[in-house]
Structures are given as structure tokens and as C-alpha cells.
Amino acid sequence: MFAAAHYAALVVFVVSCWGWGRGVLARLAPPPRRDGGLEAAVAVALGVGLFICAFQVLAIFGVFKLGATLAVIAAGAVVAALQLPAWLRERRTLKASAVALPWTYFDRIAMVALVLVALPALIAPLAPPAAFDELMYHLPYAREVAQQGSLGIHKWLRYPWFPYNYNLLYAAALQVGDDVLPHFLNALAGGLSVVMIYRLGMLHANRLTACIGAAIWLGLGDYSNALIDMGVALFVLTACVSLWWWRESQPVHSGMRWLGLAAFCLGVAAGSKYQALIFMPLVALFVVWHERRPRAWALALVCFLIPCIYWYARNAVTTGDPFNPIGARVFGFSEWIPADYVQQLADVRDHAEMPNALIWSVFLAPFGVLWKRSAAVRAAGWFCFYSLAVWVVTSRYPRYLTASFPLLAMTAAIGWQVLFGWIAAGVRRVFGMKAATAEGVPELTNRRSAARIGDWVVVLLLAVLAAVSVRQTASKVAMISPTPETREAFLRKHVPGYAVMDYLRRNPTGRVYQIALNEAIYYGPNPIWGDTLGPWRYADFLLLPPGDMANKLAKLGFTAIVMPDHLAPTLATRAGFDTHFAPLFAQDGSRAYRILPTAP
């Protein structure tokens, strides 16, 4: 029942999103190359973007409450019901005119692999929130918006000024359900982009490319948290699809509405994460190559600004930095100091590493026949090369590449076909040479031997993939916590500091300052202060002698501190610490101290 209830809620939301998105798309000219599955996925993605804009407006005016959220969802469901008959008729027409491609042996293998990869992804969203960033600021911000019904600046969070478009969906989920439901909205973004990659592969390449590309992106996605990277990836991909529909419109000017849709999706992405802005130069170059009319650019600019202008304008007016805090060196420092900026960049560099090996084959795609045959494949390839070049120059932090992963996956699928094509050709040459030199060994026998070897290799690979899939699925099932008792056990095991944070939440003592337990603040008192960066940075307190630290904290209204055990030998053993701090609670490797009122 636990899983069924959450999936039912997701279905209702998807239907409502499709209703709003389809309502808009039905008023645009049909795309030049029709595909029912791709259009349906784009409609749902557009509906998600419209929901974000609606929630943003409601929150700006302070009326983002449960009733308003349910009203918008219900209205979308009604719109979907009204459009369903016409959509079904259109689908039947498209199916009647479509040419069914035959399934090859390799297509079936790739589809089996795709299904195996999908199994753990279907279970993953059911786990309680336990990922670092979702507990540090994604869900805490969403909870504040859900409770207050308005957008605010919550300076106790690490990134209070960031654009939070996709997090507004999590706020709505917290209003209507529990904190597992936001995981399904993150998973929805991944699932929609998987469908788009599959349909794009079918349209512009072949079924094998579609299955491999979808499987790669499905395997790279993280469906067990409430981060926003897959949400950004969804809207960047939807923008690319819309841009290609615009590019294929003949003449191009007749598809100007698709250009507006692409700009809107990029605006939603830019209003969710600053990293989405890196695609703007490439998109601008692509558009200006085909369209220079001021009217078209004005339409695109307006559509882009609608979903994201609030965040950037608010930051510019309030702090002078529209990209706060990452624009501090240009626009001036406000919440952060230069040392914070340097520390953040150092942290990104420390986490720099190569992206997943599954996408390395993207560099082989230009050697394949599909690259030469399809302009869409070449466009996707140049998008990938641009994304990789910018990523290498700017961060080399793998998660910052997530927005490009869907198209990287599809292009890498073409590269893998090139690579295995070369390997197969080499094997055939080897066996052909043996057939020519081995007296009395017919060539047909060698071909059959090669085919049998290939079959055994495929069976072995599928067996390994099945074993990995079963193991990961079992691991995800073990994380499901449908009861308070299982949830408590899971969180105590996977969230450092959970027990102490939960104690302080249930037994409020006043203002609490946390030290090195950022990943548990969602489960602690609301709000809770303390961070490595920003106005509540640890360095401003922990470097002081115990008496001065207690005095400073007490003057700011703090009554308790909480820290992991591994810091206790450094902090709690300093001379005078026992005079100003008293043990309050300790469990599971963390401890809390009360700030004594006698602190000078």
C-alpha cells in the first residue's frame, strides 16, 4: 500500500501536468516530424514547467497553500479529461500512418537490458530522504515554503539566494503528502527524459540506439533523492527537442512558437540551477544562425524570463548580485566573504573526477554512419562536445554534467555501436583468415563458431546485468520504510547525527547551532544554524576559546550546540569547555551540549 499510494499520487500529478501541457501544445502547430510518445513526454514536461510557474506566482503573493495546490492539480486533471478523446483520435491516426520497424536480434537484447536497468530505478524513490544535499538545503527550503506559503530568504541555509524553481514542486509534495513524495518528482524528471531519449533514438537513429541510450541515461540517474539535477536535465533536453522542431519547420519562421517553447524550458532550467546558464551561448549561436528578426528574439527573451526572472531580479535588487553568491567577484560580496568563495571552489576541485565511463564512447560517434546520415545526431553531438568542453574548463565535477547526460547517453549509444562494430569486424577478419588458411575447415563452420561465441558473450553480459539489477533492486527494497519504526531504524543507520537532531527537534531547548552535521539538519530543529560558508560559518565561532565561543553564541540567542563525536576530542577537551557547556544528549556518534547560562 505504501508504494501504491505514492505511485497513485504520481499518476494523478502526471495526468494533471499532461492536461496543462497538452492544452498549450494543442494550440501550436504540430511538430514537423510527428511522434506520439515524444509529444506526450514533452506535454508532461511543459505541464511540469507550468506548475512551477503557477506555484511561483502563488508563493510570491503568499497564497501557496494546500487548497491552492490541490485546485491547480484538479484543474489540470479536468483539462486532461476534456482533451483525452481528441488525443486518442490523434494517436490512432498517427499509429495508422506509422511504419512498424521490425525487431532485430540485437534490438531484443538491448530492450532486455533496458528493462533490467529500470527495475532498481522503479523502487529507488520509495526510500526516506537520506542524501546529503537534499537534507542540507533542498528539502529544508521546500519545507519552509510549504509551511509559510510564500518565498523567503532563509539565511540559515547554505544557499538562501539560489533559484529554487524545481524545489517548489517538492514544497507542493510536502503539502499533500510525506517527504518521500518529492523523490517521485525527481524520478519523474528522469523518467520523462528517458522516454524522450528513447523516442529521439527511434526517430533519428534506430531502435538499438534508442534502447542503449535510454538504458545509459536510466543507469546514470539517481532516483532515490530530491535533488534537482535531473529536473534541470529534463528541461534542457525538452528545450533541445523544441529547438530541433523549430529548426525542422519549413520555413523556419513558421515554427517560431517552438522557439518560444524552447526558451521557456531553458528559463525553467535556469530558474532551477545556475549551471543551466552555460547552455545559453550555444543556444544563442544556434538561433542566430537561422533567425535574426527582433520579433523572434523578443518572443524568445520574454518566454525565457517568465519562469526565472523573479530569482535573478530579487537577488540583484536585494544584494546587488543577480547570481548570488557565485557572482560575488564581479558584483561584490554580500553573504559570503572571499574566503568562502575560495573554499567553495576548492571543494569543487577536490571532487573533480572523470565522468561515468558509459559516456566516453561519445567521441566515437562521428565515425558512425548515423552521424553522416542524420543532422539531428550531429546537432546532439555538437551539444555534447560543447557541454564537455565547458565542463572541463569550469569544474570537472561530475554532477555538474548531469544536465547534458540525456543527450550524452544517446550520442554515446551511437559511439558504442561504432566500437562494437569495429570489434565485430575484427573478429570476422580473424575467423575469415583462419577459414582461408586452415585446410579442410569450411568458412561456414567458422562463421557459425563466431556466432556461437557471440551468443555466449551476450548471454554472459545479460546474466551479469541481471545479477547486478537483482542485487540493486533488493538493496532499494531494503531501504523502503513504510512504518515509523522501520523509518527510524533506516535514518539512524544512514543519516549521521539523526538521533541527536531528532531528540532536539522533539525536545526543543531554543536556538541550536550545529557543527559538521549539515546532512542531518532536515531532521533537526527548524531552523538550525551553522555551516562552513556564509554568515554562520564555523570559523567565526570554533576558533574562539570556549568562554568566548559560549558568550558569542549566547548573545546570538543560542542555547545548545550539536556535533559529531569525532570533533569532541578537539572541542570538548579544551580548557574551560566544561565550565560553559554541559552534556545534553548523546547517541549514534553525535552529541549535544547545553550552553550554560553562567557563561560570561
Coordinates of C-alpha atoms in Angstrom, one line a residue:
M1 CA 0.0 0.0 0.0
F2 CA 2.9 2.4 0.8
A3 CA 4.3 2.1 -2.8
A4 CA 0.8 2.0 -4.4
A5 CA -0.2 5.2 -2.6
H6 CA 2.9 7.1 -3.8
Y7 CA 2.7 5.9 -7.4
A8 CA -1.0 6.7 -7.5
A9 CA -0.2 10.3 -6.4
L10 CA 2.5 10.5 -9.1
V11 CA 0.0 9.3 -11.7
V12 CA -2.5 12.0 -10.7
F13 CA 0.2 14.6 -11.0
V14 CA 1.4 13.3 -14.4
V15 CA -2.2 13.4 -15.7
S16 CA -2.6 16.9 -14.5
C17 CA 0.7 18.0 -16.0
W18 CA -0.2 16.4 -19.3
G19 CA -3.5 18.2 -19.2
W20 CA -1.9 21.6 -18.9
G21 CA 0.9 20.9 -21.3
R22 CA -1.3 19.3 -23.9
G23 CA -3.6 22.3 -23.6
V24 CA -0.8 24.5 -24.7
L25 CA 0.8 22.3 -27.3
A26 CA -2.6 21.7 -29.0
R27 CA -2.6 25.4 -29.8
L28 CA 0.8 25.3 -31.5
A29 CA 1.4 23.9 -35.0
P30 CA 2.2 20.2 -34.9
P31 CA 5.9 19.4 -35.0
P32 CA 7.3 18.7 -38.5
R33 CA 8.1 15.1 -37.6
R34 CA 5.3 13.5 -35.6
D35 CA 5.9 11.0 -32.8
G36 CA 3.1 10.4 -30.3
G37 CA 5.4 9.2 -27.5
L38 CA 7.8 12.1 -27.8
E39 CA 5.0 14.7 -28.0
A40 CA 3.3 13.2 -24.9
A41 CA 6.5 13.4 -22.9
V42 CA 7.1 17.0 -24.0
A43 CA 3.5 17.8 -23.0
V44 CA 4.1 16.4 -19.5
A45 CA 7.4 18.3 -19.2
L46 CA 5.7 21.5 -20.3
G47 CA 3.0 20.9 -17.7
V48 CA 5.6 20.5 -15.0
G49 CA 7.1 23.8 -16.1
L50 CA 3.6 25.5 -15.9
F51 CA 3.1 24.0 -12.5
I52 CA 6.4 25.5 -11.4
C53 CA 5.3 28.9 -12.7
A54 CA 1.9 28.7 -11.0
F55 CA 3.5 27.7 -7.7
Q56 CA 6.0 30.5 -8.0
V57 CA 3.2 33.1 -8.5
L58 CA 1.2 31.7 -5.6
A59 CA 4.2 31.8 -3.4
I60 CA 5.2 35.4 -4.4
F61 CA 1.8 36.5 -3.3
G62 CA 1.9 34.4 -0.1
V63 CA -1.0 32.1 -1.0
F64 CA 0.9 28.9 -1.8
K65 CA -1.3 26.8 0.5
L66 CA -2.7 23.3 0.3
G67 CA -6.0 24.4 -1.1
A68 CA -4.4 26.3 -4.0
T69 CA -2.1 23.4 -4.8
L70 CA -4.9 20.9 -4.9
A71 CA -7.0 23.3 -7.0
V72 CA -4.3 23.7 -9.7
I73 CA -3.8 19.9 -9.8
A74 CA -7.5 19.2 -10.0
A75 CA -7.9 21.8 -12.8
G76 CA -5.2 20.1 -14.8
A77 CA -6.9 16.7 -14.4
V78 CA -10.2 18.2 -15.7
V79 CA -8.3 19.8 -18.6
A80 CA -6.8 16.4 -19.3
A81 CA -10.2 14.6 -19.3
L82 CA -11.6 17.1 -21.7
Q83 CA -8.7 16.6 -24.2
L84 CA -8.4 12.9 -23.9
P85 CA -10.9 11.9 -26.7
A86 CA -9.2 14.2 -29.2
W87 CA -5.8 13.0 -28.2
L88 CA -6.9 9.3 -28.6
R89 CA -8.2 10.0 -32.1
E90 CA -4.9 11.7 -33.0
R91 CA -2.9 8.8 -31.6
R92 CA -4.9 6.3 -33.7
T93 CA -4.3 8.4 -36.8
L94 CA -0.5 8.5 -36.1
K95 CA -0.4 4.8 -35.5
A96 CA -2.2 4.0 -38.7
S97 CA 0.3 6.1 -40.7
A98 CA 3.4 4.9 -38.9
V99 CA 5.7 2.2 -40.3
A100 CA 6.4 -0.5 -37.8
L101 CA 10.1 -1.3 -37.7
P102 CA 11.0 -5.0 -37.4
W103 CA 12.7 -6.1 -34.2
T104 CA 16.2 -7.4 -34.7
Y105 CA 18.1 -9.9 -32.5
F106 CA 20.2 -7.0 -31.0
D107 CA 17.1 -4.9 -30.5
R108 CA 15.6 -7.5 -28.3
I109 CA 18.8 -7.9 -26.3
A110 CA 19.0 -4.1 -25.8
M111 CA 15.4 -4.0 -24.7
V112 CA 16.0 -6.7 -22.1
A113 CA 19.0 -4.7 -20.8
L114 CA 16.8 -1.6 -20.6
V115 CA 14.2 -3.4 -18.5
L116 CA 16.8 -4.8 -16.2
V117 CA 18.3 -1.3 -15.6
A118 CA 14.8 0.1 -15.0
L119 CA 14.0 -2.3 -12.1
P120 CA 16.0 -0.7 -9.3
A121 CA 15.0 2.8 -10.6
L122 CA 11.3 2.0 -10.0
I123 CA 12.0 1.1 -6.4
A124 CA 14.6 3.8 -5.5
P125 CA 12.2 6.7 -4.9
L126 CA 10.4 4.9 -2.1
A127 CA 13.4 5.3 0.4
P128 CA 13.2 8.1 3.0
P129 CA 15.3 11.2 2.4
A130 CA 19.0 10.4 3.2
A131 CA 21.1 12.2 0.6
F132 CA 23.5 14.9 1.7
D133 CA 22.3 17.9 -0.3
E134 CA 18.6 17.1 -0.1
L135 CA 18.8 17.2 3.7
M136 CA 21.1 20.2 3.8
Y137 CA 19.0 22.7 1.7
H138 CA 16.7 21.2 -0.9
L139 CA 14.1 19.7 1.4
P140 CA 14.6 22.3 4.2
Y141 CA 13.9 25.1 1.7
A142 CA 10.9 23.2 0.3
R143 CA 9.5 22.7 3.8
E144 CA 9.8 26.4 4.7
V145 CA 7.9 27.3 1.5
A146 CA 5.3 24.6 2.2
Q147 CA 4.8 25.8 5.8
Q148 CA 4.8 29.5 5.1
G149 CA 3.1 29.5 1.7
S150 CA 5.5 32.2 0.4
L151 CA 9.0 32.6 -0.9
G152 CA 11.5 33.8 1.7
I153 CA 15.2 34.2 2.2
H154 CA 16.3 31.7 4.8
K155 CA 19.8 32.7 5.8
W156 CA 20.4 29.7 8.0
L157 CA 20.6 27.5 4.8
R158 CA 23.8 27.3 2.9
Y159 CA 22.4 28.7 -0.4
P160 CA 19.5 31.0 0.6
W161 CA 19.7 33.0 -2.6
F162 CA 19.7 30.2 -5.2
P163 CA 17.0 29.9 -7.8
Y164 CA 14.6 27.3 -6.5
N165 CA 12.1 26.6 -9.3
Y166 CA 12.2 22.8 -9.1
N167 CA 12.1 22.8 -5.3
L168 CA 8.7 24.4 -5.5
L169 CA 7.4 21.0 -6.7
Y170 CA 8.9 19.5 -3.6
A171 CA 7.1 22.1 -1.5
A172 CA 3.8 21.1 -3.1
A173 CA 4.6 17.5 -2.5
L174 CA 5.2 18.1 1.2
Q175 CA 1.9 19.9 1.4
V176 CA -0.1 17.0 0.0
G177 CA 2.0 14.0 1.2
D178 CA 5.1 12.9 3.1
D179 CA 8.8 13.6 2.4
V180 CA 9.1 10.5 0.2
L181 CA 6.9 12.0 -2.4
P182 CA 9.5 14.6 -3.6
H183 CA 11.6 11.6 -4.6
F184 CA 9.0 10.7 -7.1
L185 CA 9.0 14.2 -8.7
N186 CA 12.8 13.9 -9.1
A187 CA 12.3 10.4 -10.6
L188 CA 9.6 11.8 -12.9
A189 CA 12.1 14.2 -14.4
G190 CA 14.4 11.2 -15.0
G191 CA 11.7 9.0 -16.4
L192 CA 10.4 11.7 -18.8
S193 CA 13.9 12.3 -20.2
V194 CA 14.4 8.5 -20.6
V195 CA 11.2 8.4 -22.7
M196 CA 12.4 11.3 -24.8
I197 CA 15.8 9.8 -25.4
Y198 CA 14.1 6.5 -26.5
R199 CA 11.7 8.3 -28.9
L200 CA 14.5 10.5 -30.2
G201 CA 16.6 7.4 -30.9
M202 CA 13.7 5.8 -32.8
L203 CA 13.1 9.0 -34.8
H204 CA 16.7 9.9 -35.8
A205 CA 18.6 6.6 -35.5
N206 CA 17.3 3.1 -34.8
R207 CA 15.8 1.0 -32.0
L208 CA 19.1 -0.2 -30.9
T209 CA 20.4 3.3 -30.3
A210 CA 17.1 4.2 -28.6
C211 CA 17.4 1.3 -26.1
I212 CA 21.1 1.7 -25.4
G213 CA 20.8 5.5 -25.0
A214 CA 17.8 5.1 -22.7
A215 CA 19.5 2.4 -20.6
I216 CA 22.6 4.5 -20.2
W217 CA 20.7 7.6 -19.0
L218 CA 18.5 5.4 -16.8
G219 CA 21.6 3.9 -15.2
L220 CA 23.3 7.2 -14.7
G221 CA 20.3 8.9 -13.0
D222 CA 19.8 8.9 -9.2
Y223 CA 16.2 8.2 -8.4
S224 CA 16.5 7.9 -4.6
N225 CA 16.7 11.6 -3.6
A226 CA 15.1 15.0 -4.0
L227 CA 18.0 16.8 -5.8
I228 CA 17.2 19.0 -8.8
D229 CA 19.9 18.0 -11.3
M230 CA 17.6 15.6 -13.2
G231 CA 14.9 18.2 -13.3
V232 CA 17.4 20.6 -14.9
A233 CA 18.3 17.8 -17.4
L234 CA 14.7 17.3 -18.3
F235 CA 14.1 21.0 -19.2
V236 CA 17.4 21.3 -21.1
L237 CA 16.5 18.2 -23.1
T238 CA 13.0 19.5 -23.7
A239 CA 14.4 22.8 -24.9
C240 CA 16.7 20.9 -27.3
V241 CA 13.8 18.9 -28.7
S242 CA 11.8 22.1 -29.2
L243 CA 14.7 23.8 -30.9
W244 CA 15.0 20.9 -33.3
W245 CA 11.3 21.1 -34.1
W246 CA 11.8 24.8 -34.7
R247 CA 14.8 24.0 -36.9
E248 CA 12.9 21.5 -39.0
S249 CA 9.9 23.8 -39.5
Q250 CA 9.7 24.9 -43.1
P251 CA 10.1 27.7 -43.4
V252 CA 11.8 28.2 -40.1
H253 CA 9.7 31.3 -39.4
S254 CA 6.6 29.2 -39.2
G255 CA 7.9 27.4 -36.2
M256 CA 8.6 30.5 -34.1
R257 CA 6.3 29.1 -31.4
W258 CA 8.6 26.2 -30.9
L259 CA 11.4 28.7 -30.3
G260 CA 9.3 30.3 -27.6
L261 CA 8.7 26.8 -26.0
A262 CA 12.5 26.1 -26.1
A263 CA 13.2 29.5 -24.4
F264 CA 10.6 28.8 -21.8
C265 CA 12.1 25.4 -20.9
L266 CA 15.6 26.9 -20.7
G267 CA 14.1 29.6 -18.4
V268 CA 12.7 26.9 -16.1
A269 CA 16.1 25.2 -16.0
A270 CA 17.9 28.5 -15.4
G271 CA 15.5 29.2 -12.6
S272 CA 16.3 25.8 -11.0
K273 CA 20.1 25.9 -11.1
Y274 CA 22.8 28.4 -12.2
Q275 CA 24.7 25.8 -14.2
A276 CA 21.9 25.8 -16.8
L277 CA 23.1 29.2 -17.9
I278 CA 26.1 27.6 -19.6
F279 CA 23.9 26.4 -22.4
M280 CA 22.8 30.0 -23.3
P281 CA 25.8 30.8 -25.6
L282 CA 25.4 27.6 -27.6
V283 CA 21.7 28.1 -28.0
A284 CA 22.1 31.8 -28.9
L285 CA 24.6 30.9 -31.6
F286 CA 22.3 28.1 -32.9
V287 CA 19.3 30.5 -33.1
V288 CA 21.1 33.5 -34.6
W289 CA 22.4 31.2 -37.3
H290 CA 18.9 30.8 -38.5
E291 CA 16.9 33.7 -37.1
R292 CA 17.8 37.4 -36.7
R293 CA 14.4 39.1 -36.6
P294 CA 14.0 41.2 -33.5
R295 CA 10.4 40.0 -33.1
A296 CA 11.5 36.4 -32.8
W297 CA 14.3 37.3 -30.3
A298 CA 11.9 39.4 -28.3
L299 CA 9.5 36.4 -28.1
A300 CA 12.3 34.1 -27.0
L301 CA 13.5 36.5 -24.4
V302 CA 10.1 37.0 -22.8
C303 CA 9.5 33.3 -22.7
F304 CA 12.9 32.7 -21.2
L305 CA 12.4 35.3 -18.5
I306 CA 8.9 34.3 -17.4
P307 CA 10.0 31.3 -15.3
C308 CA 13.3 32.7 -13.9
I309 CA 13.3 36.5 -13.8
Y310 CA 12.0 36.6 -10.2
W311 CA 15.0 34.9 -8.7
Y312 CA 17.6 37.0 -10.6
A313 CA 15.8 40.3 -10.2
R314 CA 15.3 39.6 -6.4
N315 CA 18.9 38.9 -5.9
A316 CA 20.1 41.9 -8.0
V317 CA 17.8 44.3 -6.1
T318 CA 18.5 42.8 -2.6
T319 CA 22.2 42.0 -2.8
G320 CA 23.5 43.6 -6.0
D321 CA 24.5 40.2 -7.3
P322 CA 21.9 38.5 -9.6
F323 CA 23.8 35.3 -9.4
N324 CA 24.4 35.4 -5.6
P325 CA 26.8 34.1 -4.3
I326 CA 28.7 32.9 -7.4
G327 CA 28.8 36.3 -9.0
A328 CA 30.5 37.9 -5.9
R329 CA 33.8 38.6 -7.6
V330 CA 32.1 40.7 -10.2
F331 CA 29.1 42.2 -8.3
G332 CA 30.6 42.3 -4.8
F333 CA 30.4 40.1 -1.8
S334 CA 27.3 40.1 0.5
E335 CA 26.5 36.8 2.4
W336 CA 29.8 35.2 1.5
I337 CA 33.3 36.5 2.1
P338 CA 36.2 35.9 -0.3
A339 CA 37.4 33.0 1.9
D340 CA 34.0 31.3 1.4
Y341 CA 34.3 31.7 -2.3
V342 CA 37.8 30.2 -2.4
Q343 CA 36.6 27.3 -0.1
Q344 CA 33.7 26.5 -2.4
L345 CA 35.9 26.4 -5.5
A346 CA 38.4 24.3 -3.7
D347 CA 35.6 21.9 -2.7
V348 CA 34.5 21.6 -6.3
R349 CA 38.1 20.9 -7.4
D350 CA 38.5 18.3 -4.7
H351 CA 35.5 16.4 -6.1
A352 CA 36.6 16.7 -9.7
E353 CA 36.9 13.4 -11.5
M354 CA 36.2 11.7 -14.8
P355 CA 32.5 11.3 -15.8
N356 CA 31.0 7.8 -15.9
A357 CA 32.8 5.5 -18.4
L358 CA 29.5 4.7 -20.1
I359 CA 29.6 8.1 -21.9
W360 CA 33.2 8.0 -23.1
S361 CA 32.2 6.5 -26.4
V362 CA 30.6 9.8 -27.3
F363 CA 33.9 10.7 -29.1
L364 CA 33.4 7.7 -31.4
A365 CA 30.0 8.8 -32.7
P366 CA 31.4 10.9 -35.6
F367 CA 32.9 7.7 -37.0
G368 CA 29.5 6.1 -37.4
V369 CA 27.1 6.1 -40.3
L370 CA 24.4 7.7 -38.3
W371 CA 26.5 10.8 -37.8
K372 CA 26.8 11.2 -41.5
R373 CA 23.2 10.4 -42.2
S374 CA 21.3 12.4 -39.6
A375 CA 21.6 16.2 -39.0
A376 CA 19.8 15.7 -35.6
V377 CA 22.5 13.3 -34.5
R378 CA 25.2 15.8 -35.5
A379 CA 23.4 18.6 -33.6
A380 CA 23.2 16.4 -30.5
G381 CA 26.9 15.5 -30.9
W382 CA 28.0 19.2 -31.1
F383 CA 25.8 19.9 -28.0
C384 CA 27.7 17.1 -26.2
F385 CA 31.2 18.3 -27.2
Y386 CA 30.3 21.9 -26.2
S387 CA 29.0 20.6 -22.8
L388 CA 32.1 18.6 -22.2
A389 CA 34.4 21.4 -23.1
V390 CA 32.7 23.9 -20.8
W391 CA 32.6 21.3 -18.0
V392 CA 36.3 20.6 -18.3
V393 CA 37.2 24.3 -18.2
T394 CA 34.8 25.2 -15.4
S395 CA 34.5 22.5 -12.8
R396 CA 35.1 18.8 -13.8
Y397 CA 32.6 18.0 -11.0
P398 CA 30.6 15.0 -12.4
R399 CA 27.2 16.2 -11.0
Y400 CA 27.5 19.5 -12.9
L401 CA 27.4 17.5 -16.1
T402 CA 24.0 15.9 -15.3
A403 CA 22.1 18.4 -17.4
S404 CA 23.9 17.1 -20.5
F405 CA 23.7 13.4 -19.6
P406 CA 20.5 12.6 -21.6
L407 CA 22.0 13.7 -25.0
L408 CA 25.4 12.4 -24.0
A409 CA 23.8 9.0 -23.4
M410 CA 22.1 8.9 -26.8
T411 CA 25.2 10.1 -28.6
A412 CA 27.3 7.6 -26.6
A413 CA 24.9 4.8 -27.7
I414 CA 25.9 5.6 -31.2
G415 CA 29.6 5.5 -30.2
W416 CA 29.2 2.1 -28.6
Q417 CA 27.7 0.8 -31.8
V418 CA 30.7 2.1 -33.7
L419 CA 33.1 0.5 -31.2
F420 CA 31.4 -2.9 -31.2
G421 CA 31.1 -2.7 -35.0
W422 CA 34.9 -2.4 -35.2
I423 CA 35.3 -5.3 -32.8
A424 CA 32.9 -7.5 -34.7
A425 CA 34.6 -6.6 -38.0
G426 CA 38.0 -7.6 -36.4
V427 CA 36.6 -10.9 -35.2
R428 CA 35.2 -11.6 -38.7
R429 CA 38.5 -10.9 -40.3
V430 CA 40.3 -13.2 -37.8
F431 CA 37.9 -16.0 -38.4
G432 CA 38.0 -15.3 -42.2
M433 CA 41.7 -15.6 -42.2
K434 CA 41.5 -18.9 -40.3
A435 CA 39.0 -20.2 -42.8
A436 CA 41.3 -19.3 -45.7
T437 CA 44.4 -20.8 -44.2
A438 CA 43.1 -23.8 -42.3
E439 CA 42.9 -26.7 -44.8
G440 CA 39.6 -28.6 -44.7
V441 CA 37.8 -26.2 -42.4
P442 CA 34.9 -24.6 -44.3
E443 CA 34.2 -20.9 -43.9
L444 CA 30.6 -21.5 -42.9
T445 CA 31.7 -23.6 -39.9
N446 CA 33.9 -20.7 -38.7
R447 CA 31.1 -18.2 -39.1
R448 CA 28.9 -20.5 -37.0
S449 CA 31.6 -20.7 -34.4
A450 CA 31.9 -17.0 -34.3
A451 CA 28.1 -16.6 -34.0
R452 CA 28.1 -19.1 -31.1
I453 CA 30.9 -17.3 -29.3
G454 CA 28.9 -14.0 -29.8
D455 CA 25.8 -15.6 -28.4
W456 CA 27.7 -16.8 -25.3
V457 CA 29.2 -13.4 -24.8
V458 CA 25.7 -11.8 -24.9
V459 CA 24.3 -14.4 -22.5
L460 CA 27.1 -13.8 -20.1
L461 CA 26.7 -10.0 -20.3
L462 CA 22.9 -10.2 -19.7
A463 CA 23.5 -12.6 -16.8
V464 CA 25.9 -10.2 -15.2
L465 CA 23.5 -7.3 -15.8
A466 CA 20.6 -9.3 -14.3
A467 CA 22.6 -10.2 -11.2
V468 CA 23.5 -6.5 -10.7
S469 CA 19.9 -5.5 -11.3
V470 CA 18.6 -8.0 -8.8
R471 CA 21.2 -7.0 -6.2
Q472 CA 20.5 -3.3 -6.6
T473 CA 16.7 -3.9 -6.6
A474 CA 17.0 -5.9 -3.4
S475 CA 19.1 -3.1 -1.9
K476 CA 16.5 -0.5 -2.8
V477 CA 13.7 -2.7 -1.5
A478 CA 15.5 -2.9 1.8
M479 CA 15.6 0.9 2.1
I480 CA 11.8 1.2 1.9
S481 CA 10.5 2.2 5.3
P482 CA 6.7 2.2 5.4
T483 CA 6.3 2.3 9.2
P484 CA 7.6 4.8 11.8
E485 CA 9.8 2.0 13.3
T486 CA 11.5 1.0 10.0
R487 CA 11.9 4.6 9.1
E488 CA 13.6 5.4 12.4
A489 CA 15.9 2.4 12.0
F490 CA 16.8 3.4 8.4
L491 CA 17.5 7.0 9.3
R492 CA 19.7 6.2 12.3
K493 CA 21.7 3.9 10.1
H494 CA 22.1 6.2 7.1
V495 CA 22.0 9.8 8.4
P496 CA 24.9 10.7 10.7
G497 CA 23.6 12.7 13.7
Y498 CA 19.9 11.8 13.1
A499 CA 19.3 10.6 16.6
V500 CA 20.6 13.7 18.3
M501 CA 18.9 16.0 15.8
D502 CA 15.6 14.2 16.3
Y503 CA 15.9 14.5 20.1
L504 CA 16.5 18.3 19.8
R505 CA 13.5 18.6 17.5
R506 CA 11.2 16.7 19.9
N507 CA 12.6 18.4 22.9
P508 CA 13.2 22.0 21.9
T509 CA 15.7 23.9 24.0
G510 CA 15.8 27.1 22.0
R511 CA 18.2 28.1 19.2
V512 CA 20.6 25.3 18.2
Y513 CA 24.0 25.7 16.5
Q514 CA 25.2 22.6 14.6
I515 CA 28.8 21.7 13.8
A516 CA 29.7 19.4 10.9
L517 CA 26.2 17.8 10.8
N518 CA 24.8 19.6 7.7
E519 CA 23.5 16.4 6.3
A520 CA 21.1 16.0 9.2
I521 CA 19.6 19.5 9.6
Y522 CA 16.4 18.5 7.9
Y523 CA 15.6 16.2 10.8
G524 CA 16.7 18.7 13.4
P525 CA 15.0 21.8 15.0
N526 CA 13.6 24.1 12.4
P527 CA 15.5 26.3 11.8
I528 CA 19.0 25.3 12.8
W529 CA 22.2 27.3 12.2
G530 CA 25.8 26.6 11.4
D531 CA 27.7 25.9 8.2
T532 CA 31.2 26.0 6.6
L533 CA 30.1 29.0 4.5
G534 CA 28.1 32.1 4.9
P535 CA 27.2 34.3 7.9
W536 CA 27.0 31.4 10.4
R537 CA 30.4 29.9 9.4
Y538 CA 32.1 27.6 11.9
A539 CA 35.4 29.6 11.7
D540 CA 33.7 32.6 13.3
F541 CA 32.9 30.5 16.4
L542 CA 35.0 27.4 16.8
L543 CA 38.4 29.2 16.7
L544 CA 37.4 31.2 19.8
P545 CA 38.3 30.0 23.3
P546 CA 35.4 28.1 24.9
G547 CA 34.3 31.0 27.1
D548 CA 34.3 33.5 24.2
M549 CA 32.5 31.0 22.0
A550 CA 29.8 30.3 24.6
N551 CA 29.4 34.1 25.2
K552 CA 29.1 34.9 21.5
L553 CA 26.6 32.1 20.9
A554 CA 24.5 33.0 23.9
K555 CA 24.4 36.7 22.8
L556 CA 23.0 35.5 19.5
G557 CA 20.3 33.6 21.3
F558 CA 21.7 30.1 21.0
T559 CA 21.0 27.7 23.9
A560 CA 22.7 24.4 22.6
I561 CA 25.3 23.1 20.2
V562 CA 25.4 19.7 18.5
M563 CA 28.5 18.0 17.0
P564 CA 29.7 14.5 15.8
D565 CA 31.8 12.5 18.2
H566 CA 35.0 12.8 16.2
L567 CA 35.1 16.6 16.9
A568 CA 34.7 16.1 20.7
P569 CA 38.4 15.4 21.3
T570 CA 39.2 18.7 19.6
L571 CA 36.4 21.0 21.1
A572 CA 35.1 19.4 24.3
T573 CA 38.6 18.7 25.8
R574 CA 39.8 22.3 25.6
A575 CA 40.4 24.0 28.9
G576 CA 37.2 25.7 30.2
F577 CA 34.8 23.9 27.9
D578 CA 33.1 22.1 30.8
T579 CA 32.6 25.4 32.5
H580 CA 30.5 26.8 29.7
F581 CA 28.9 23.7 28.1
A582 CA 27.1 20.8 29.7
P583 CA 26.3 17.5 28.1
L584 CA 22.6 17.3 27.0
F585 CA 22.2 14.1 24.9
A586 CA 24.5 11.7 23.0
Q587 CA 23.6 8.8 20.7
D588 CA 24.9 7.1 17.5
G589 CA 28.1 9.0 17.2
S590 CA 26.9 12.5 17.9
R591 CA 26.3 14.6 21.0
A592 CA 24.5 17.8 22.1
Y593 CA 25.6 20.3 24.7
R594 CA 23.7 22.9 26.5
I595 CA 25.2 26.4 26.7
L596 CA 25.3 27.2 30.4
P597 CA 23.6 30.5 31.4
T598 CA 26.6 31.3 33.6
A599 CA 28.7 31.9 30.6
P600 CA 30.4 35.3 30.9

